[in-house]
PDB file of C-alpha atoms in Angstrom:
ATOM      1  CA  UNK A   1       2.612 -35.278 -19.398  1.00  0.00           C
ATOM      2  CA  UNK A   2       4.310 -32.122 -17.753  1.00  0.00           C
ATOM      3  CA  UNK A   3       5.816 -29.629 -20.175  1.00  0.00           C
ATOM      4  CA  UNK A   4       8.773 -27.703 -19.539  1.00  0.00           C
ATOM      5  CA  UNK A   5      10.573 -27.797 -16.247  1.00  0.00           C
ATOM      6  CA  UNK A   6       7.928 -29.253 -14.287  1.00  0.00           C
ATOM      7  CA  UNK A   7       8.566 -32.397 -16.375  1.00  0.00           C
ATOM      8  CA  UNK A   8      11.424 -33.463 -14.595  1.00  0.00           C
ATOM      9  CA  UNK A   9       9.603 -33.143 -11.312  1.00  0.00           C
ATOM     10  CA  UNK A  10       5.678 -34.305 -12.761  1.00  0.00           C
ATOM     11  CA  UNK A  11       6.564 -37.128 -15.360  1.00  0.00           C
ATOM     12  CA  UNK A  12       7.421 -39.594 -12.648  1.00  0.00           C
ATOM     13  CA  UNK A  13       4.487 -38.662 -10.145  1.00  0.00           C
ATOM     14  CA  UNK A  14       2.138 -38.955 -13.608  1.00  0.00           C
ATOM     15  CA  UNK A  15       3.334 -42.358 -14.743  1.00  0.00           C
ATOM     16  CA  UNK A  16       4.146 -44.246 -11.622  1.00  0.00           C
ATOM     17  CA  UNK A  17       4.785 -47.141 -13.966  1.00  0.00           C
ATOM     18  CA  UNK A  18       6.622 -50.318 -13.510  1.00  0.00           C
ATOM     19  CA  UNK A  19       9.015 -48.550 -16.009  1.00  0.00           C
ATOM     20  CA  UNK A  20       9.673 -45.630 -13.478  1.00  0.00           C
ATOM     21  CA  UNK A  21       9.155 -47.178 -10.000  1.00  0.00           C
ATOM     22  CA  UNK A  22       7.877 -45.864  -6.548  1.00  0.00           C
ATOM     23  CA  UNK A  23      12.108 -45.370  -5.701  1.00  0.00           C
ATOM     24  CA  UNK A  24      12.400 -42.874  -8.583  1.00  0.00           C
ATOM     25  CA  UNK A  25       8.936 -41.145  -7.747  1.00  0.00           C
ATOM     26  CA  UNK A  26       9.315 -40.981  -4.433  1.00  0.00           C
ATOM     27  CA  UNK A  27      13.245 -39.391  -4.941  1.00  0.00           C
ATOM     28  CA  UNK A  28      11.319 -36.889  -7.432  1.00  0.00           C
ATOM     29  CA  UNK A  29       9.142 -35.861  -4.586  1.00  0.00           C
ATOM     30  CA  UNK A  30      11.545 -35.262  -2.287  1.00  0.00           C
ATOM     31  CA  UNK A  31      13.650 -32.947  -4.772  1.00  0.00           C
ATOM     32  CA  UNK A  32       9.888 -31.393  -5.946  1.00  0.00           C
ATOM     33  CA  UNK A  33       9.570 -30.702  -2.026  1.00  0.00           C
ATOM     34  CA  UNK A  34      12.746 -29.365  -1.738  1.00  0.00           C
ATOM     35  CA  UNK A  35      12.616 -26.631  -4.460  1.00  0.00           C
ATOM     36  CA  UNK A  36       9.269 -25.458  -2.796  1.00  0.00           C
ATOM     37  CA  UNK A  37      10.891 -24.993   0.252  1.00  0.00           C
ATOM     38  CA  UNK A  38      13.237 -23.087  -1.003  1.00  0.00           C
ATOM     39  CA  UNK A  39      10.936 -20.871  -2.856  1.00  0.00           C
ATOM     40  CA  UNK A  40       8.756 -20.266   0.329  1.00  0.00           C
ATOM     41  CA  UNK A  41      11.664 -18.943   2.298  1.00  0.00           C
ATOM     42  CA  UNK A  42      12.564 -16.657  -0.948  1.00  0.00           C
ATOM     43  CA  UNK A  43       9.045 -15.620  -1.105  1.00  0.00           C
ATOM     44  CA  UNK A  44       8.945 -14.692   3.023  1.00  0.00           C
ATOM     45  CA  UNK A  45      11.969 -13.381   2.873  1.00  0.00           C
ATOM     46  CA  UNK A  46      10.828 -10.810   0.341  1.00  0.00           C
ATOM     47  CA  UNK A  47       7.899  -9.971   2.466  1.00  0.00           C
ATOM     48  CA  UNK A  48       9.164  -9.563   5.871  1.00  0.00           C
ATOM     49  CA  UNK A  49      12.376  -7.601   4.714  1.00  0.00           C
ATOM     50  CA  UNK A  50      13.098  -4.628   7.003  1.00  0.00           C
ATOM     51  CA  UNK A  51      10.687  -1.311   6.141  1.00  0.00           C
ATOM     52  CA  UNK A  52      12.421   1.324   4.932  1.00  0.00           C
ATOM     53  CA  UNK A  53      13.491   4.098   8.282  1.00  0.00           C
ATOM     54  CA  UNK A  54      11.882   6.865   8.236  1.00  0.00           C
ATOM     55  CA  UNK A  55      13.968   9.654   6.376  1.00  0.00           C
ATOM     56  CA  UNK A  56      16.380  11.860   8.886  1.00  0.00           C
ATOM     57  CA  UNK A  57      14.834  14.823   7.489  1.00  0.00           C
ATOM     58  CA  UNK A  58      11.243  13.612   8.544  1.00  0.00           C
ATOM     59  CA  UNK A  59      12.857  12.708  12.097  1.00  0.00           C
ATOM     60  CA  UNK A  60      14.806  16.093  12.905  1.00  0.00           C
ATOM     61  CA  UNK A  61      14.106  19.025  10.767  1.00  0.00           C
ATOM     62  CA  UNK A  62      12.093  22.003  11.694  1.00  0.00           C
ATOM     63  CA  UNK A  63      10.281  22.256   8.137  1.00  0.00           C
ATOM     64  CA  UNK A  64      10.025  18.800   5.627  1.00  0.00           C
ATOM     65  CA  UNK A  65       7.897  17.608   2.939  1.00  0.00           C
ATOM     66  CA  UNK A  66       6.175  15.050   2.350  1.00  0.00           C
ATOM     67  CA  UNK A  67       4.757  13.632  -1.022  1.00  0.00           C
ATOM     68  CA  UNK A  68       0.625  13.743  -1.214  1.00  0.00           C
ATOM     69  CA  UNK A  69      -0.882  10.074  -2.090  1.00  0.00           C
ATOM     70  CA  UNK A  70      -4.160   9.511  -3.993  1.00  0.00           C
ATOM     71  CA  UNK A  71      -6.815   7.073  -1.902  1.00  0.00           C
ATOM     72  CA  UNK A  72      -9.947   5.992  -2.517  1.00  0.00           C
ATOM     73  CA  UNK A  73     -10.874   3.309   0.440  1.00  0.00           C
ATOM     74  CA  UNK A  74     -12.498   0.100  -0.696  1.00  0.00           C
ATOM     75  CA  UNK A  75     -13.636  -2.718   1.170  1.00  0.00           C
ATOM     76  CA  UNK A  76     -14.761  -6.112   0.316  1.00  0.00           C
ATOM     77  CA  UNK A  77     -17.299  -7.409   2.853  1.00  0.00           C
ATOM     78  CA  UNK A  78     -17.787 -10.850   3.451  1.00  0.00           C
ATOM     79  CA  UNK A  79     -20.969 -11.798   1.623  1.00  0.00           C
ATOM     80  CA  UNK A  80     -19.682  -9.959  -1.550  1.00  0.00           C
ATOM     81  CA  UNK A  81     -20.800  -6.457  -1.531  1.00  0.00           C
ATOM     82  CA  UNK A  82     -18.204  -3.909  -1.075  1.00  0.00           C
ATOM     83  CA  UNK A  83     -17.785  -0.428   0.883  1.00  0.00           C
ATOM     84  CA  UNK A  84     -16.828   2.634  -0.916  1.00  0.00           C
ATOM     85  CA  UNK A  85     -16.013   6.034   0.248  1.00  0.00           C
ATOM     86  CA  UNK A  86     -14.890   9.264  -1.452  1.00  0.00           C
ATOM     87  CA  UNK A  87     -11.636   9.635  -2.804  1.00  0.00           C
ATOM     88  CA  UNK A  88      -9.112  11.445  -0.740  1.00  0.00           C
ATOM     89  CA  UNK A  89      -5.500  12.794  -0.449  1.00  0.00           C
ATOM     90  CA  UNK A  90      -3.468  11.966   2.349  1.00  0.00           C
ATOM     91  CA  UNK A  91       0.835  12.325   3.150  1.00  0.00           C
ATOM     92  CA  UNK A  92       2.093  11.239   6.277  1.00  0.00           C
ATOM     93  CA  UNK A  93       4.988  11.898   8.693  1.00  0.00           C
ATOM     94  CA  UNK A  94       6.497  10.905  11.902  1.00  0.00           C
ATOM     95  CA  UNK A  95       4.980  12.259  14.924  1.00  0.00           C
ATOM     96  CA  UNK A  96       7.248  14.547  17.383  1.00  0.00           C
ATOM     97  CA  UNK A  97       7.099  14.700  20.653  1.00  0.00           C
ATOM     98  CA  UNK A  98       6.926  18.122  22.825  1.00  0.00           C
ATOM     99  CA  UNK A  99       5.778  19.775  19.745  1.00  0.00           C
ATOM    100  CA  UNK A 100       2.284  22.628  20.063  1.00  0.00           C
ATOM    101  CA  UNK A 101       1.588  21.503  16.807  1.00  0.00           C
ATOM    102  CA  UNK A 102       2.151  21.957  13.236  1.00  0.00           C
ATOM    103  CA  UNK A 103       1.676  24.280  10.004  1.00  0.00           C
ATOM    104  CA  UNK A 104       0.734  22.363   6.681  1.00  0.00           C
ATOM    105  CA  UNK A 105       1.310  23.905   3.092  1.00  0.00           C
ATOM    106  CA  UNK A 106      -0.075  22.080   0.190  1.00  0.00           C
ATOM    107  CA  UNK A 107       2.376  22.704  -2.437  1.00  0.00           C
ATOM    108  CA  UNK A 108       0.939  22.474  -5.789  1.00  0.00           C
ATOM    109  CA  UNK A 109       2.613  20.500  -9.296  1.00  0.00           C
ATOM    110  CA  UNK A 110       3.907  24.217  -9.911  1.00  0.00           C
ATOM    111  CA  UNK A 111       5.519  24.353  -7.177  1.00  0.00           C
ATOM    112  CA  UNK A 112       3.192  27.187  -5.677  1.00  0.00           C
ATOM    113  CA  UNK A 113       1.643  26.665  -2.768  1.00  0.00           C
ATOM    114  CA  UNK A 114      -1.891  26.448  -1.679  1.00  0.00           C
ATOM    115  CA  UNK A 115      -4.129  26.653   1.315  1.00  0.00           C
ATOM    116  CA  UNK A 116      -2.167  26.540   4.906  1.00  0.00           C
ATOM    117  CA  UNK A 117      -3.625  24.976   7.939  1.00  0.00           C
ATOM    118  CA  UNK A 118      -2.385  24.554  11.424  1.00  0.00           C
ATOM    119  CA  UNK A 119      -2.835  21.521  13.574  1.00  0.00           C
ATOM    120  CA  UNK A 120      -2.276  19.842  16.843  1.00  0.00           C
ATOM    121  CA  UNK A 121      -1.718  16.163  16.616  1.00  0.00           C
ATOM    122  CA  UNK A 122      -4.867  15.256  18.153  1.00  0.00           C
ATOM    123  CA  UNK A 123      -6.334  16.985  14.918  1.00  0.00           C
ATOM    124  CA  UNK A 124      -4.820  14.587  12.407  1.00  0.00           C
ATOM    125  CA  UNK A 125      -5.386  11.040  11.849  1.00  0.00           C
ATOM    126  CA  UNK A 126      -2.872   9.074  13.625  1.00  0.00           C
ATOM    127  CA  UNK A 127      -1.854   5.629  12.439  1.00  0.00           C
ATOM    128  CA  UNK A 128       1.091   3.721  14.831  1.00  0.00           C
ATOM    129  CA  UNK A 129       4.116   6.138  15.168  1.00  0.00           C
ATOM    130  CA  UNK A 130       2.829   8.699  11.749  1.00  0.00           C
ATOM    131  CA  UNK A 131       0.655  11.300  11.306  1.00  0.00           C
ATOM    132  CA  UNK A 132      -1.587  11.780   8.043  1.00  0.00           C
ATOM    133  CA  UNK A 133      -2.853  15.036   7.033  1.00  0.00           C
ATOM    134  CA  UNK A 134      -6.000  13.813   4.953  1.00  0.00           C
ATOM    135  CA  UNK A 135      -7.933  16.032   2.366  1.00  0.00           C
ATOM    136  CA  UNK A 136     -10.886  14.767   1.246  1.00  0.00           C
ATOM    137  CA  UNK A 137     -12.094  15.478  -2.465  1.00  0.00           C
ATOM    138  CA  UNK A 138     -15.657  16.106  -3.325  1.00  0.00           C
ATOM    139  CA  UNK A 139     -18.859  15.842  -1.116  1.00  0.00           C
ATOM    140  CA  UNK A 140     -18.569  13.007   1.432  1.00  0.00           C
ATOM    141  CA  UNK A 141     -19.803   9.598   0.279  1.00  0.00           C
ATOM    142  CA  UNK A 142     -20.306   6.187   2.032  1.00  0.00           C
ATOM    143  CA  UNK A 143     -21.351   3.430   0.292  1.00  0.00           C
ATOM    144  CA  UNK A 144     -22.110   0.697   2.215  1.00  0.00           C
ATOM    145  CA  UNK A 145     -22.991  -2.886   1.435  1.00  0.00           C
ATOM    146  CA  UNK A 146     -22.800  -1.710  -2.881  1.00  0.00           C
ATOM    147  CA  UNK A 147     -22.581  -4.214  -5.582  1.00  0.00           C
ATOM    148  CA  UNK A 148     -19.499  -4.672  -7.942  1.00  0.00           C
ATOM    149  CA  UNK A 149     -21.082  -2.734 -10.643  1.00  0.00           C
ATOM    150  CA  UNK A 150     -21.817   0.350  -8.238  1.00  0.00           C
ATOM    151  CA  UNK A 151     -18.186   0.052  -6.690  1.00  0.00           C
ATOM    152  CA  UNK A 152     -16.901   0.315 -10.234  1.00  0.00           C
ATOM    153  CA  UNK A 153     -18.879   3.622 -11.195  1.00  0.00           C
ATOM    154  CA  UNK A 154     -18.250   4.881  -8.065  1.00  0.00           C
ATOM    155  CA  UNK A 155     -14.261   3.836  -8.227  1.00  0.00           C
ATOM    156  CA  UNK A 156     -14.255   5.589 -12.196  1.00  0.00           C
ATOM    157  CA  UNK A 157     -16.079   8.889 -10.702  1.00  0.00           C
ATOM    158  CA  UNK A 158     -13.165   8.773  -7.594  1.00  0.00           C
ATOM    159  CA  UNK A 159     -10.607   8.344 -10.229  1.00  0.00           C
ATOM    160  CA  UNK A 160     -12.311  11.052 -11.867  1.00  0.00           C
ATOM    161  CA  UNK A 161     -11.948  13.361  -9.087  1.00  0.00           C
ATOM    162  CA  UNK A 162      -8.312  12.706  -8.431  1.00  0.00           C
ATOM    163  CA  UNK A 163      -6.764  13.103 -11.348  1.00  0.00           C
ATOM    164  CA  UNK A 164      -8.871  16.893 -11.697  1.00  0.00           C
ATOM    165  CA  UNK A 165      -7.121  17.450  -8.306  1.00  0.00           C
ATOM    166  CA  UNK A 166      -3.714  16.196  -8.837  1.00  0.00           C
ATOM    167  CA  UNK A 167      -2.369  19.570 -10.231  1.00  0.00           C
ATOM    168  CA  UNK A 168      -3.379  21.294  -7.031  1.00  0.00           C
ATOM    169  CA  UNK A 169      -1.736  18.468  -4.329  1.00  0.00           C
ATOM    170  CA  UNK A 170       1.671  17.276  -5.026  1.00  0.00           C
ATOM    171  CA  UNK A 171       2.881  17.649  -1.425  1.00  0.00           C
ATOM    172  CA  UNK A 172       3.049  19.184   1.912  1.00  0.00           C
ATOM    173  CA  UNK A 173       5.392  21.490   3.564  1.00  0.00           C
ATOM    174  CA  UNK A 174       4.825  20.826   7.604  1.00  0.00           C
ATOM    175  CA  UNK A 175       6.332  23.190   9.357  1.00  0.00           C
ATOM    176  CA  UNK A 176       7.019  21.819  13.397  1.00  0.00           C
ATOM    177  CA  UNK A 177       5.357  24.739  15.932  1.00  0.00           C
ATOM    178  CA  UNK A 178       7.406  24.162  18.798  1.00  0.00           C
TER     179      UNK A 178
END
């Protein structure tokens, strides 16, 4: 027996006794059917809602910034074993059009900033219409074709590295070099 809400939809399917009949199950299957659906389209609708536009400030001003995210790439292949690379800061931002390039400022949690690098676009990773300024923390690492238990240590010693970092990455200024 069903417990809950599910009873009013399972009891019937469960029993299919002369005391419920096939009419009454087969009604309860339809209605069962029916709530799914509706749940599916709540659940897609949810997922394919629009993506948020890019902020007007990131479209049209000469100097922005842009928050700094925390990655460390994982991949599960398919016979199990997993690839693992170094952990990594990356923000990213619209790319302009007729631009020479642009100046990057790492702004720190202080609100200092750090090193400053200039860039053409061809120099920074490009992913559809947005640009990602990527720093990578530590000495590059690959793993390739690791176990679970490596992926962890390796995932704790990323985590590691990150969090000693945060205080010195909080965001970008980019500056637009027309």
């Amino acid at each position: 027996m069903a417990k809950g809400i599910w009873s009013f939809f399972f009891d019937d399917i469960l029993l299919m006794g002369p005391m419920y009949g096939y009419k009454s199950t087969i009604k309860k299957m339809k209605q069962l059917s029916i709530v799914l659906a509706f749940l599916l389209i709540i659940v897609v609708s949810i997922s394919c809602s629009e993506t948020e536009e890019p902020n007007e400030d990131l479209l049209n001003a000469k100097v922005f910034r842009v928050p700094i995210e925390g990655i460390i790439p994982v991949k599960e292949n398919p016979n199990g074993t997993f690839n693992i690379s170094n952990a990594r800061f990356e923000a990213g931002f619209p790319e302009r059009d007729n631009v020479n390039g642009y100046e990057i400022k790492v702004v720190k949690e202080d609100g200092t900033f750090g090193s400053t690098n200039v860039r053409r676009a061809n120099q920074l990773d490009k992913r559809g219409d947005n640009l990602f300024f990527v720093i990578l923390i530590g000495s590059p690492y690959a793993g390739l074709g690791v176990s679970a238990g490596v992926k962890y240590q390796m995932n704790q010693t990323f985590q590691t590295q990150l969090q000693n970092a945060k205080t010195n990455l909080k965001e970008i200024e980019v500056t637009v070099l027309e």
